[in-house]
């Protein structure tokens, strides 16, 4: 386990005494300016600030540009780069083996929306405790820019090919499937994305973040609806988010009636300042309405779209013993001789 | 006519003078969903309780209700429990198949049938016992629903009287079946009595088959292979189970779940030491098992051929990233959907090399419930020792049929968790490299997430010995060569073959899994009928041991007997054998979907050995195309 080494310069340490570099990963091999790198930095920030123990984290991914990124943050955490679109099942198995792990899954729009839609659907439905980030750029970067299932109608490839199939809205789908924390953000929105990631880490259950993350090489041109300029001009935050971790006191006073407070599983609090009058992020129907309406206007809503902070997660529902299953001793998992005798007795 | 349809004359089991004791087969032809399974199991169990070696095989359709099904019970004093090709006693309850069933019998066979079917008009060389089931069931109950449920129990009563099965043993078997429901036991007992009384009063015994008590089954249990595997998994300390329902493997996980709930939940807190997930498909099931194995759990899944096909990509990931997990493949028939409710050994090659690239997996081949139990435990040990998926290849015949077995022995060895990195090891080896071969056996140390040991990035993409991403040719080659070395190390850790060398034998037999039981019987037939001595090598695992080559070396010809069309095990053997030895291999192949029988093996071997195989009395009496449904 990485521990804080006392430094003569008194470097900045987080609340568990670790320095920031411990939360970094290896050097990125993605394109310069790739939105995914910004997301990796936000994950580093969020985990450092929250004082997450790196050796409790498992980083999981499928295949694609997005799925390379877990190598670029939390280098001292275990990682698993699985097969295309099937990371949710690997994450599920890992969480069953050790329910104390903090699972951070990184997927892409192809890895989730196309080949992995089946596992995505069941991951949401099971409400597995996991932060699931879709680094969404509307195209397959690693195979040189083909459309993915989140590409908008009318969006064009660099070659001029126009997408004429309606996109899958992963947020709307997740809400429909019973996901308990659904957010959308933009890799360029540092403040919002960091707040959402911290909140996601404080949530017990599936925390799905669809993060628009432009592909600078294949999908950042005029005519693309996943480019930096398009995202900047069409992002429509639904609320201003203040995240107050469970280990800090509130320092800001909120004017009554303007802000909604949500207490997350670990005691951290979210203060959501309403921009849309009356918006309530704990209301599934409203969340669906906002997604639909902003989409109809050609905008995309960002922020915490939906949250249910009290629903029971999948692992908890299994009522497992307190210790992780993986570390149970032989005496706890191999029944005694008398059990075998009992079974044999019933079969004589 | 294919060779397997030929038969030499049976021993004189139809002799009219001598009673035939504890050596015959009974086939019950019914409709699935009619509750006949209870009557069949009660009959099977009562013969078992009388100490007579017995086996039961259910031939059923992939359907819930309304299609023909045949249940065959074989009682054999010598302990032969493979399927017997010939039927001695037919119980014809299904109007739809009755005619064909009767046409398929050999001369002299016995037919107990539902009187209105008038089967005695079909042939005149059989012994017929008509029973008016509908009239008799009226004596048991007026309730239409109840009558339907107990109607089949009447034939048990009739058979008890005709063949001397003790009626009290039947009641005991009933109690076993319906222990907690005294009323159900009572009405079924009434049905037994009605059948018995009818046979006593109206049927004159004209055949010579008899069941007599013997001392053959001390210390034995009745169990199906899937339940035996489940007990093995329970005792192996499985902690993560992910599965997707598929015939014929579903009952393995279902039985396991019931045992886990009973024996692995803390009585005080109600908390479980296991997690079970019914996954969305077989792909996810293996993915979960892999995630669990990676994070330190003893994890598993169970499936059949179509599931194995789906699991291909994940199997390669687990092989190459070296993650332990156990996969049970309860094999069924055919490519594609095939015959989902029939048995085969058709997944040997596809499982051995499951996935693309150079992938190879250890396989275990249980032949009995005892071995399902033992190999389930071994599989978890081997998976963790070799950090790789281990496949247990059972089949439908073993998994879903009821078998006699010796009581299982409590594991005498502690669990082998393999090379898991801890403080001491870390100090000894210095720097941790996930894929660094420190000990020279190809097996590297792994760290478990969440345990404070140094982390690594597990990936299916190219990696060097430090676990870093690498596309370098030398890194790739070095790593896969080490995987080969690891596979070599595994050879001598796999369950050893059971070898019987007969010094007089010029020919050898190699078989595996359920084929064993027919081989045992066939070897005796070969001696009795042609004085043909054989040696026998029962394979129990892949990779093979070097003893396999030595065995072949000792013999002029070696018959590899298996239940698939393409001689899959023989092919797997040829990959490793030098050409001269590979040239000695012959094949006996059985792939009709029915469990293999001794007669088919014996005839095939005799023909290949240049003997003339004569038609038996009954095959001449039956049209060649008859009996399609009956067997």
PDB file of C-alpha atoms in Angstrom, chain B residues 354-481:
ATOM      1  CA  UNK B 354     -11.491 -22.212 -26.965  1.00  0.00           C
ATOM      2  CA  UNK B 355     -10.870 -18.669 -28.291  1.00  0.00           C
ATOM      3  CA  UNK B 356      -8.740 -17.245 -31.066  1.00  0.00           C
ATOM      4  CA  UNK B 357      -4.967 -17.051 -31.269  1.00  0.00           C
ATOM      5  CA  UNK B 358      -2.981 -19.684 -29.436  1.00  0.00           C
ATOM      6  CA  UNK B 359      -5.277 -20.558 -26.536  1.00  0.00           C
ATOM      7  CA  UNK B 360      -5.209 -23.829 -24.652  1.00  0.00           C
ATOM      8  CA  UNK B 361      -7.113 -24.927 -21.586  1.00  0.00           C
ATOM      9  CA  UNK B 362      -6.888 -27.761 -19.076  1.00  0.00           C
ATOM     10  CA  UNK B 363      -9.868 -30.123 -19.276  1.00  0.00           C
ATOM     11  CA  UNK B 364     -11.152 -32.654 -16.761  1.00  0.00           C
ATOM     12  CA  UNK B 365     -13.310 -35.647 -17.736  1.00  0.00           C
ATOM     13  CA  UNK B 366     -15.388 -37.110 -14.919  1.00  0.00           C
ATOM     14  CA  UNK B 367     -17.002 -40.492 -15.627  1.00  0.00           C
ATOM     15  CA  UNK B 368     -19.121 -40.842 -12.497  1.00  0.00           C
ATOM     16  CA  UNK B 369     -20.795 -38.819  -9.758  1.00  0.00           C
ATOM     17  CA  UNK B 370     -17.794 -39.541  -7.513  1.00  0.00           C
ATOM     18  CA  UNK B 371     -15.540 -37.985 -10.098  1.00  0.00           C
ATOM     19  CA  UNK B 372     -17.901 -35.038 -10.633  1.00  0.00           C
ATOM     20  CA  UNK B 373     -17.496 -34.404  -6.923  1.00  0.00           C
ATOM     21  CA  UNK B 374     -13.733 -34.942  -6.769  1.00  0.00           C
ATOM     22  CA  UNK B 375     -12.962 -33.133 -10.008  1.00  0.00           C
ATOM     23  CA  UNK B 376     -15.052 -30.136  -8.993  1.00  0.00           C
ATOM     24  CA  UNK B 377     -12.739 -29.767  -6.012  1.00  0.00           C
ATOM     25  CA  UNK B 378      -9.619 -30.420  -8.117  1.00  0.00           C
ATOM     26  CA  UNK B 379     -10.795 -27.932 -10.734  1.00  0.00           C
ATOM     27  CA  UNK B 380     -10.777 -25.041  -8.259  1.00  0.00           C
ATOM     28  CA  UNK B 381      -7.356 -26.052  -6.951  1.00  0.00           C
ATOM     29  CA  UNK B 382      -5.948 -26.397 -10.466  1.00  0.00           C
ATOM     30  CA  UNK B 383      -7.494 -23.129 -11.650  1.00  0.00           C
ATOM     31  CA  UNK B 384      -5.819 -21.240  -8.826  1.00  0.00           C
ATOM     32  CA  UNK B 385      -2.558 -23.181  -9.037  1.00  0.00           C
ATOM     33  CA  UNK B 386      -2.262 -22.514 -12.781  1.00  0.00           C
ATOM     34  CA  UNK B 387      -4.138 -19.186 -12.844  1.00  0.00           C
ATOM     35  CA  UNK B 388      -6.213 -20.205 -15.807  1.00  0.00           C
ATOM     36  CA  UNK B 389      -9.752 -21.309 -16.621  1.00  0.00           C
ATOM     37  CA  UNK B 390     -10.241 -25.027 -16.031  1.00  0.00           C
ATOM     38  CA  UNK B 391     -13.054 -26.793 -17.879  1.00  0.00           C
ATOM     39  CA  UNK B 392     -14.864 -29.785 -16.409  1.00  0.00           C
ATOM     40  CA  UNK B 393     -16.400 -31.736 -19.297  1.00  0.00           C
ATOM     41  CA  UNK B 394     -19.356 -33.700 -18.058  1.00  0.00           C
ATOM     42  CA  UNK B 395     -22.239 -34.684 -20.332  1.00  0.00           C
ATOM     43  CA  UNK B 396     -26.012 -34.920 -20.256  1.00  0.00           C
ATOM     44  CA  UNK B 397     -25.985 -38.637 -19.511  1.00  0.00           C
ATOM     45  CA  UNK B 398     -23.839 -38.094 -16.436  1.00  0.00           C
ATOM     46  CA  UNK B 399     -25.267 -34.722 -15.446  1.00  0.00           C
ATOM     47  CA  UNK B 400     -28.996 -35.403 -15.644  1.00  0.00           C
ATOM     48  CA  UNK B 401     -29.424 -39.134 -15.190  1.00  0.00           C
ATOM     49  CA  UNK B 402     -29.560 -40.936 -11.875  1.00  0.00           C
ATOM     50  CA  UNK B 403     -26.448 -42.952 -11.053  1.00  0.00           C
ATOM     51  CA  UNK B 404     -25.340 -45.237  -8.275  1.00  0.00           C
ATOM     52  CA  UNK B 405     -22.253 -43.931  -6.601  1.00  0.00           C
ATOM     53  CA  UNK B 406     -20.068 -44.614  -3.630  1.00  0.00           C
ATOM     54  CA  UNK B 407     -20.526 -42.095  -0.884  1.00  0.00           C
ATOM     55  CA  UNK B 408     -18.281 -39.102  -1.410  1.00  0.00           C
ATOM     56  CA  UNK B 409     -15.188 -38.768   0.695  1.00  0.00           C
ATOM     57  CA  UNK B 410     -14.455 -35.582   2.532  1.00  0.00           C
ATOM     58  CA  UNK B 411     -11.499 -33.784   0.897  1.00  0.00           C
ATOM     59  CA  UNK B 412      -8.300 -34.816   2.653  1.00  0.00           C
ATOM     60  CA  UNK B 413      -6.171 -31.991   1.278  1.00  0.00           C
ATOM     61  CA  UNK B 414      -6.481 -28.304   2.144  1.00  0.00           C
ATOM     62  CA  UNK B 415      -7.467 -25.924  -0.638  1.00  0.00           C
ATOM     63  CA  UNK B 416      -4.617 -24.920  -2.977  1.00  0.00           C
ATOM     64  CA  UNK B 417      -4.879 -21.169  -3.533  1.00  0.00           C
ATOM     65  CA  UNK B 418      -1.782 -21.120  -5.734  1.00  0.00           C
ATOM     66  CA  UNK B 419       0.872 -18.448  -5.969  1.00  0.00           C
ATOM     67  CA  UNK B 420      -0.733 -15.446  -4.355  1.00  0.00           C
ATOM     68  CA  UNK B 421       1.638 -12.621  -3.512  1.00  0.00           C
ATOM     69  CA  UNK B 422       2.121 -11.866   0.179  1.00  0.00           C
ATOM     70  CA  UNK B 423       4.661  -9.878   2.231  1.00  0.00           C
ATOM     71  CA  UNK B 424       7.092 -12.783   2.600  1.00  0.00           C
ATOM     72  CA  UNK B 425       7.053 -13.697  -1.065  1.00  0.00           C
ATOM     73  CA  UNK B 426       7.501 -10.074  -2.030  1.00  0.00           C
ATOM     74  CA  UNK B 427      10.566  -9.861   0.162  1.00  0.00           C
ATOM     75  CA  UNK B 428      11.958 -13.040  -1.335  1.00  0.00           C
ATOM     76  CA  UNK B 429      11.413 -12.163  -5.001  1.00  0.00           C
ATOM     77  CA  UNK B 430      12.293  -8.483  -4.736  1.00  0.00           C
ATOM     78  CA  UNK B 431      10.416  -6.557  -7.393  1.00  0.00           C
ATOM     79  CA  UNK B 432       6.928  -7.811  -8.267  1.00  0.00           C
ATOM     80  CA  UNK B 433       6.369  -8.592 -11.911  1.00  0.00           C
ATOM     81  CA  UNK B 434       2.963 -10.074 -12.562  1.00  0.00           C
ATOM     82  CA  UNK B 435       4.170 -12.238 -15.431  1.00  0.00           C
ATOM     83  CA  UNK B 436       7.729 -12.824 -14.246  1.00  0.00           C
ATOM     84  CA  UNK B 437       8.636 -16.501 -13.956  1.00  0.00           C
ATOM     85  CA  UNK B 438      10.479 -16.478 -10.659  1.00  0.00           C
ATOM     86  CA  UNK B 439      10.322 -20.219  -9.964  1.00  0.00           C
ATOM     87  CA  UNK B 440      10.947 -21.538 -13.472  1.00  0.00           C
ATOM     88  CA  UNK B 441       7.704 -23.524 -13.681  1.00  0.00           C
ATOM     89  CA  UNK B 442       5.916 -20.996 -15.850  1.00  0.00           C
ATOM     90  CA  UNK B 443       3.597 -20.003 -12.994  1.00  0.00           C
ATOM     91  CA  UNK B 444       3.982 -16.417 -11.832  1.00  0.00           C
ATOM     92  CA  UNK B 445       2.813 -14.644  -8.691  1.00  0.00           C
ATOM     93  CA  UNK B 446      -0.389 -12.674  -8.709  1.00  0.00           C
ATOM     94  CA  UNK B 447      -1.513  -9.958  -6.366  1.00  0.00           C
ATOM     95  CA  UNK B 448      -5.130  -9.693  -5.329  1.00  0.00           C
ATOM     96  CA  UNK B 449      -6.876  -6.308  -5.569  1.00  0.00           C
ATOM     97  CA  UNK B 450      -7.746  -4.768  -2.229  1.00  0.00           C
ATOM     98  CA  UNK B 451      -5.020  -6.562  -0.279  1.00  0.00           C
ATOM     99  CA  UNK B 452      -2.345  -3.826  -0.106  1.00  0.00           C
ATOM    100  CA  UNK B 453      -0.002  -5.833  -2.316  1.00  0.00           C
ATOM    101  CA  UNK B 454       1.525  -4.080  -5.340  1.00  0.00           C
ATOM    102  CA  UNK B 455      -0.994  -3.572  -8.102  1.00  0.00           C
ATOM    103  CA  UNK B 456      -0.782  -4.558 -11.745  1.00  0.00           C
ATOM    104  CA  UNK B 457      -2.828  -3.867 -14.820  1.00  0.00           C
ATOM    105  CA  UNK B 458      -4.530  -7.009 -16.012  1.00  0.00           C
ATOM    106  CA  UNK B 459      -5.107  -6.956 -19.745  1.00  0.00           C
ATOM    107  CA  UNK B 460      -5.824  -9.061 -22.759  1.00  0.00           C
ATOM    108  CA  UNK B 461      -3.521  -6.936 -24.879  1.00  0.00           C
ATOM    109  CA  UNK B 462       0.197  -7.637 -25.212  1.00  0.00           C
ATOM    110  CA  UNK B 463       2.172  -7.332 -22.014  1.00  0.00           C
ATOM    111  CA  UNK B 464       5.664  -7.886 -20.712  1.00  0.00           C
ATOM    112  CA  UNK B 465       6.673  -9.714 -17.555  1.00  0.00           C
ATOM    113  CA  UNK B 466       6.069  -6.569 -15.495  1.00  0.00           C
ATOM    114  CA  UNK B 467       2.489  -6.471 -16.664  1.00  0.00           C
ATOM    115  CA  UNK B 468       3.105  -3.387 -18.799  1.00  0.00           C
ATOM    116  CA  UNK B 469       1.487  -2.897 -22.189  1.00  0.00           C
ATOM    117  CA  UNK B 470       3.873  -4.094 -24.840  1.00  0.00           C
ATOM    118  CA  UNK B 471       3.763  -4.717 -28.568  1.00  0.00           C
ATOM    119  CA  UNK B 472       7.366  -5.880 -28.708  1.00  0.00           C
ATOM    120  CA  UNK B 473       7.854  -9.196 -30.513  1.00  0.00           C
ATOM    121  CA  UNK B 474      10.335 -10.454 -27.949  1.00  0.00           C
ATOM    122  CA  UNK B 475       7.983  -9.651 -25.051  1.00  0.00           C
ATOM    123  CA  UNK B 476       5.080 -11.393 -26.764  1.00  0.00           C
ATOM    124  CA  UNK B 477       7.048 -14.496 -27.625  1.00  0.00           C
ATOM    125  CA  UNK B 478       8.683 -14.759 -24.227  1.00  0.00           C
ATOM    126  CA  UNK B 479       5.305 -14.542 -22.540  1.00  0.00           C
ATOM    127  CA  UNK B 480       3.481 -17.123 -24.661  1.00  0.00           C
ATOM    128  CA  UNK B 481       6.448 -19.476 -24.444  1.00  0.00           C
TER     129      UNK B 481
END
